[in-house]
CSV table of N, CA and C in Angstrom, one decimal:
chain,number,residue,atom,x,y,z
A,1,MET,N,12.9,26.4,-1.5
A,1,MET,CA,11.8,25.8,-1.7
A,1,MET,C,11.9,24.4,-1.3
A,2,SER,N,10.5,24.2,-1.2
A,2,SER,CA,10.4,22.7,-0.6
A,2,SER,C,10.4,21.9,-1.5
A,3,ASN,N,10.2,20.5,-1.4
A,3,ASN,CA,10.1,19.7,-2.3
A,3,ASN,C,8.8,18.7,-2.2
A,4,LYS,N,8.0,19.3,-1.2
A,4,LYS,CA,6.5,18.7,-1.2
A,4,LYS,C,5.5,19.6,-1.8
A,5,LEU,N,4.8,18.9,-2.3
A,5,LEU,CA,3.7,19.5,-3.3
A,5,LEU,C,2.4,19.0,-3.3
A,6,TYR,N,1.4,20.1,-3.2
A,6,TYR,CA,0.1,19.9,-3.3
A,6,TYR,C,-0.7,19.8,-4.2
A,7,VAL,N,-1.4,18.6,-4.5
A,7,VAL,CA,-2.1,18.6,-5.8
A,7,VAL,C,-3.3,18.7,-5.9
A,8,GLY,N,-4.1,19.6,-6.5
A,8,GLY,CA,-5.6,19.8,-6.1
A,8,GLY,C,-6.3,19.7,-7.4
A,9,ASN,N,-7.7,19.7,-7.0
A,9,ASN,CA,-8.8,19.4,-8.0
A,9,ASN,C,-8.5,18.1,-8.9
A,10,LEU,N,-8.0,16.8,-8.2
A,10,LEU,CA,-8.1,15.6,-8.7
A,10,LEU,C,-9.4,14.9,-9.0
A,11,SER,N,-9.3,14.3,-10.1
A,11,SER,CA,-10.7,13.6,-10.3
A,11,SER,C,-10.7,12.5,-9.3
A,12,TYR,N,-11.9,12.0,-8.8
A,12,TYR,CA,-12.1,11.0,-8.0
A,12,TYR,C,-11.3,9.6,-8.2
A,13,ALA,N,-11.1,9.6,-9.3
A,13,ALA,CA,-10.7,8.0,-10.1
A,13,ALA,C,-9.4,8.0,-9.6
A,14,VAL,N,-8.5,9.0,-9.4
A,14,VAL,CA,-6.9,9.2,-9.4
A,14,VAL,C,-6.7,8.3,-8.2
A,15,ARG,N,-5.3,7.6,-8.4
A,15,ARG,CA,-5.2,7.1,-7.4
A,15,ARG,C,-3.6,7.3,-7.0
A,16,ASP,N,-2.9,7.0,-5.8
A,16,ASP,CA,-1.5,7.0,-5.9
A,16,ASP,C,-0.9,6.9,-6.9
A,17,ASN,N,-0.8,5.7,-7.5
A,17,ASN,CA,0.1,5.0,-8.7
A,17,ASN,C,0.0,6.3,-10.0
A,18,ASP,N,-1.2,6.9,-10.0
A,18,ASP,CA,-1.7,7.7,-11.4
A,18,ASP,C,-0.7,9.0,-10.8
A,19,LEU,N,-0.5,9.4,-9.8
A,19,LEU,CA,0.2,10.6,-9.3
A,19,LEU,C,1.6,10.3,-9.5
A,20,GLN,N,2.0,9.1,-8.8
A,20,GLN,CA,3.5,8.7,-9.2
A,20,GLN,C,3.8,8.6,-10.7
A,21,GLN,N,3.0,8.3,-11.7
A,21,GLN,CA,3.4,8.3,-13.2
A,21,GLN,C,3.3,9.6,-13.8
A,22,ALA,N,2.3,10.4,-13.0
A,22,ALA,CA,2.3,11.9,-13.9
A,22,ALA,C,3.5,13.0,-13.4
A,23,PHE,N,4.0,12.5,-12.1
A,23,PHE,CA,5.3,13.3,-11.8
A,23,PHE,C,6.4,12.9,-12.3
A,24,SER,N,7.0,11.4,-12.4
A,24,SER,CA,7.8,10.9,-12.5
A,24,SER,C,8.6,11.7,-13.9
A,25,PRO,N,8.3,11.8,-14.9
A,25,PRO,CA,8.9,12.5,-15.8
A,25,PRO,C,9.7,13.7,-15.4
A,26,PHE,N,9.7,14.3,-14.7
A,26,PHE,CA,10.2,15.8,-13.7
A,26,PHE,C,11.3,15.3,-12.7
A,27,GLY,N,11.3,14.0,-12.1
A,27,GLY,CA,12.6,13.7,-11.2
A,27,GLY,C,11.8,12.5,-10.7
A,28,ASN,N,12.6,12.4,-9.1
A,28,ASN,CA,12.7,11.2,-8.5
A,28,ASN,C,11.0,11.5,-7.6
A,29,VAL,N,10.4,10.8,-7.6
A,29,VAL,CA,9.2,10.7,-6.9
A,29,VAL,C,9.3,10.0,-5.6
A,30,GLN,N,9.6,10.6,-4.5
A,30,GLN,CA,9.8,9.9,-3.1
A,30,GLN,C,8.3,9.3,-2.8
A,31,SER,N,7.0,10.2,-2.6
A,31,SER,CA,6.0,9.5,-2.2
A,31,SER,C,4.9,10.3,-3.2
A,32,ALA,N,3.8,9.7,-3.2
A,32,ALA,CA,2.7,10.3,-3.7
A,32,ALA,C,1.4,9.7,-3.2
A,33,LYS,N,0.7,10.4,-2.6
A,33,LYS,CA,-0.3,10.0,-1.8
A,33,LYS,C,-1.8,10.9,-2.1
A,34,VAL,N,-2.9,10.1,-2.6
A,34,VAL,CA,-3.8,10.7,-3.1
A,34,VAL,C,-4.7,10.8,-1.4
A,35,MET,N,-5.1,11.4,-0.7
A,35,MET,CA,-6.3,11.8,0.3
A,35,MET,C,-7.5,11.2,0.2
A,36,MET,N,-7.9,10.2,1.3
A,36,MET,CA,-8.9,9.4,1.1
A,36,MET,C,-9.8,9.8,2.3
A,37,GLU,N,-11.2,9.6,1.9
A,37,GLU,CA,-12.2,9.7,3.1
A,37,GLU,C,-12.4,8.5,4.0
A,38,ARG,N,-12.1,8.7,5.3
A,38,ARG,CA,-11.9,7.6,6.3
A,38,ARG,C,-13.0,6.3,6.2
A,39,ASP,N,-14.1,7.3,6.0
A,39,ASP,CA,-15.3,6.6,6.3
A,39,ASP,C,-15.9,5.5,4.8
A,40,THR,N,-15.7,6.3,3.8
A,40,THR,CA,-16.2,5.9,2.6
A,40,THR,C,-14.9,5.0,1.5
A,41,GLY,N,-13.8,5.6,2.1
A,41,GLY,CA,-12.7,5.1,0.9
A,41,GLY,C,-13.0,5.8,-0.2
A,42,ARG,N,-13.6,6.8,-0.3
A,42,ARG,CA,-13.6,7.8,-1.8
A,42,ARG,C,-12.6,9.0,-1.5
A,43,SER,N,-11.7,9.2,-2.6
A,43,SER,CA,-11.0,10.1,-2.7
A,43,SER,C,-11.7,11.4,-2.3
A,44,LYS,N,-10.5,12.5,-1.7
A,44,LYS,CA,-11.2,13.7,-1.3
A,44,LYS,C,-10.6,14.9,-2.3
A,45,GLY,N,-10.0,14.6,-3.5
A,45,GLY,CA,-9.9,15.2,-4.3
A,45,GLY,C,-8.6,16.0,-4.4
A,46,PHE,N,-7.8,15.7,-3.5
A,46,PHE,CA,-6.4,16.4,-3.6
A,46,PHE,C,-5.3,15.3,-2.9
A,47,GLY,N,-4.4,15.7,-3.1
A,47,GLY,CA,-3.0,14.5,-2.7
A,47,GLY,C,-1.6,15.4,-2.5
A,48,PHE,N,-0.8,14.7,-2.2
A,48,PHE,CA,0.3,15.1,-1.9
A,48,PHE,C,1.7,14.4,-2.7
A,49,VAL,N,2.5,15.1,-3.3
A,49,VAL,CA,3.7,14.6,-4.0
A,49,VAL,C,5.1,15.0,-3.2
A,50,GLU,N,5.9,14.1,-3.0
A,50,GLU,CA,7.1,14.6,-2.6
A,50,GLU,C,8.4,14.4,-3.7
A,51,MET,N,8.8,15.3,-3.9
A,51,MET,CA,9.9,15.0,-5.3
A,51,MET,C,11.2,14.8,-4.5
A,52,GLY,N,12.0,14.4,-5.3
A,52,GLY,CA,13.4,14.2,-4.7
A,52,GLY,C,14.2,15.5,-4.5
A,53,SER,N,14.1,16.5,-5.1
A,53,SER,CA,14.8,17.8,-4.7
A,53,SER,C,13.9,19.1,-5.0
A,54,ALA,N,14.1,20.1,-4.5
A,54,ALA,CA,13.2,21.5,-4.7
A,54,ALA,C,13.1,21.9,-6.3
A,55,GLU,N,14.4,21.7,-7.1
A,55,GLU,CA,14.4,21.7,-8.5
A,55,GLU,C,13.3,21.1,-9.1
A,56,GLU,N,13.5,19.4,-8.8
A,56,GLU,CA,12.4,18.8,-9.5
A,56,GLU,C,11.2,19.2,-9.2
A,57,ALA,N,11.0,19.4,-7.7
A,57,ALA,CA,9.5,20.1,-7.7
A,57,ALA,C,9.1,21.4,-8.5
A,58,GLN,N,9.7,22.2,-8.6
A,58,GLN,CA,9.7,23.4,-9.3
A,58,GLN,C,9.3,23.3,-10.8
A,59,ALA,N,10.2,21.9,-11.3
A,59,ALA,CA,10.1,21.8,-12.8
A,59,ALA,C,8.8,20.9,-12.8
A,60,ALA,N,7.9,20.3,-11.8
A,60,ALA,CA,6.7,19.6,-11.8
A,60,ALA,C,5.6,20.7,-11.4
A,61,ILE,N,5.7,21.9,-11.1
A,61,ILE,CA,4.8,22.5,-10.9
A,61,ILE,C,4.5,23.0,-11.9
A,62,GLU,N,5.8,23.8,-12.5
A,62,GLU,CA,5.8,24.5,-14.1
A,62,GLU,C,5.2,23.7,-15.3
A,63,ALA,N,5.4,22.5,-15.3
A,63,ALA,CA,4.8,21.7,-16.2
A,63,ALA,C,3.5,21.1,-15.9
A,64,LEU,N,3.0,20.9,-15.0
A,64,LEU,CA,1.9,20.2,-14.4
A,64,LEU,C,0.6,21.3,-14.0
A,65,HIS,N,1.1,22.3,-13.3
A,65,HIS,CA,-0.3,23.0,-13.0
A,65,HIS,C,-0.9,23.8,-14.0
A,66,GLY,N,-2.3,23.6,-13.8
A,66,GLY,CA,-3.1,23.8,-15.0
A,66,GLY,C,-3.4,23.0,-16.0
A,67,THR,N,-2.6,21.6,-16.0
A,67,THR,CA,-2.7,20.7,-16.9
A,67,THR,C,-3.9,19.8,-16.8
A,68,ASN,N,-4.5,19.2,-17.7
A,68,ASN,CA,-5.7,18.4,-17.4
A,68,ASN,C,-5.3,16.8,-17.3
A,69,MET,N,-5.9,16.3,-16.1
A,69,MET,CA,-5.7,14.9,-15.7
A,69,MET,C,-7.1,14.4,-15.4
A,70,GLY,N,-7.7,13.5,-16.0
A,70,GLY,CA,-8.9,13.0,-15.8
A,70,GLY,C,-10.1,13.7,-15.7
A,71,GLY,N,-9.7,14.7,-16.9
A,71,GLY,CA,-11.0,15.9,-17.0
A,71,GLY,C,-11.1,16.6,-16.0
A,72,ARG,N,-9.8,17.2,-15.3
A,72,ARG,CA,-9.8,18.2,-14.5
A,72,ARG,C,-8.6,19.0,-14.7
A,73,ASP,N,-8.6,20.1,-14.4
A,73,ASP,CA,-7.4,20.7,-14.5
A,73,ASP,C,-6.9,20.9,-13.0
A,74,LEU,N,-5.5,20.4,-13.2
A,74,LEU,CA,-4.6,20.2,-11.7
A,74,LEU,C,-4.4,21.6,-11.2
A,75,THR,N,-4.4,21.5,-9.9
A,75,THR,CA,-3.8,22.7,-9.0
A,75,THR,C,-2.7,22.3,-8.6
A,76,VAL,N,-1.3,22.8,-8.7
A,76,VAL,CA,-0.1,22.1,-8.3
A,76,VAL,C,0.6,23.1,-7.6
A,77,ASN,N,1.2,23.5,-6.5
A,77,ASN,CA,2.0,24.0,-5.7
A,77,ASN,C,2.7,23.9,-4.5
A,78,VAL,N,3.3,24.6,-4.1
A,78,VAL,CA,4.4,23.9,-2.8
A,78,VAL,C,3.3,23.9,-1.7
A,79,ALA,N,3.5,22.8,-0.9
A,79,ALA,CA,2.5,22.4,0.1
A,79,ALA,C,2.8,23.0,1.1
A,80,ARG,N,1.8,23.6,2.1
A,80,ARG,CA,2.1,24.7,3.1
A,80,ARG,C,2.2,23.5,4.2
A,81,PRO,N,2.6,23.9,5.6
A,81,PRO,CA,2.5,23.0,6.7
A,81,PRO,C,1.0,23.0,7.0
A,82,MET,N,0.7,21.8,7.5
A,82,MET,CA,-0.6,21.9,8.0
A,82,MET,C,-0.8,22.9,9.3
A,83,GLU,N,-1.9,23.8,9.2
A,83,GLU,CA,-2.2,24.6,10.4
A,83,GLU,C,-2.9,24.0,11.8
A,84,ALA,N,-2.6,24.6,12.9
A,84,ALA,CA,-3.4,23.9,13.9
A,84,ALA,C,-4.8,24.2,14.0
A,85,ARG,N,-5.4,23.3,14.1
A,85,ARG,CA,-6.7,23.4,14.3
A,85,ARG,C,-7.2,23.4,15.7
A,86,PRO,N,-8.4,24.3,16.0
A,86,PRO,CA,-9.1,24.3,17.6
A,86,PRO,C,-9.6,22.8,17.9
A,87,PRO,N,-9.3,22.5,19.1
A,87,PRO,CA,-10.0,21.3,19.2
A,87,PRO,C,-11.5,21.1,18.9
A,88,ARG,N,-11.9,20.1,18.6
A,88,ARG,CA,-13.2,19.6,18.2
A,88,ARG,C,-13.9,19.8,19.5
A,89,SER,N,-15.3,20.3,19.8
A,89,SER,CA,-16.2,20.3,20.5
A,89,SER,C,-17.5,19.5,20.2
A,90,GLY,N,-17.9,19.4,21.7
A,90,GLY,CA,-19.2,18.4,21.2
A,90,GLY,C,-18.8,17.1,21.9
A,91,GLY,N,-19.6,16.2,21.6
A,91,GLY,CA,-19.4,15.1,21.7
A,91,GLY,C,-20.4,14.7,23.5
A,92,PHE,N,-19.5,13.7,24.4
A,92,PHE,CA,-20.4,13.3,25.5
A,92,PHE,C,-20.4,14.5,27.0
A,93,GLY,N,-19.4,15.6,26.7
A,93,GLY,CA,-18.9,16.3,27.8
A,93,GLY,C,-20.1,17.1,28.4
A,94,GLY,N,-20.0,17.7,29.8
A,94,GLY,CA,-20.7,18.6,30.4
A,94,GLY,C,-22.1,18.2,30.3
A,95,GLY,N,-23.2,19.3,30.3
A,95,GLY,CA,-24.7,18.9,30.4
A,95,GLY,C,-25.0,18.7,32.2
A,96,PHE,N,-26.0,18.2,31.9
A,96,PHE,CA,-26.6,18.1,33.6
A,96,PHE,C,-27.0,16.5,33.5
A,97,GLY,N,-27.1,16.4,34.8
A,97,GLY,CA,-27.2,15.0,35.1
A,97,GLY,C,-28.6,14.6,34.9
A,98,GLY,N,-29.1,13.6,34.6
A,98,GLY,CA,-30.6,13.2,34.7
A,98,GLY,C,-30.7,12.0,35.4
A,99,GLY,N,-32.1,11.7,35.3
A,99,GLY,CA,-32.5,10.4,35.8
A,99,GLY,C,-33.1,10.3,37.1
A,100,GLY,N,-32.5,11.0,38.1
A,100,GLY,CA,-33.1,10.9,39.6
A,100,GLY,C,-34.0,12.0,40.0
A,101,ARG,N,-34.9,11.8,40.9
A,101,ARG,CA,-35.6,12.7,41.5
A,101,ARG,C,-35.0,13.5,42.1
A,102,ARG,N,-35.2,14.8,42.2
A,102,ARG,CA,-35.0,15.7,43.2
A,102,ARG,C,-35.9,16.3,44.1
A,103,TYR,N,-35.9,16.3,45.5
A,103,TYR,CA,-36.9,16.8,46.4
A,103,TYR,C,-36.4,18.1,47.0
């Protein structure tokens, strides 16, 4: 089992320090990060916590999954690796030239 955890259904008011404090009773929290919108700076409502060991991570899952934090019931489970996404399409590529007259 991995020691990296996904924490979902977070209140938009929760910050990194709040996650750190919530998970620290279950072991050494190596990192705690709430994911934020790049443009607005608002929370995306989920984050990741890395515990010191797989055993500590399992203890945190068992204790915190489904518990209420900031008015919302947390989803806590082992983080899955990020899946490869197809390249984004759109932008300025392709299309037809314009502007000049054609005879």
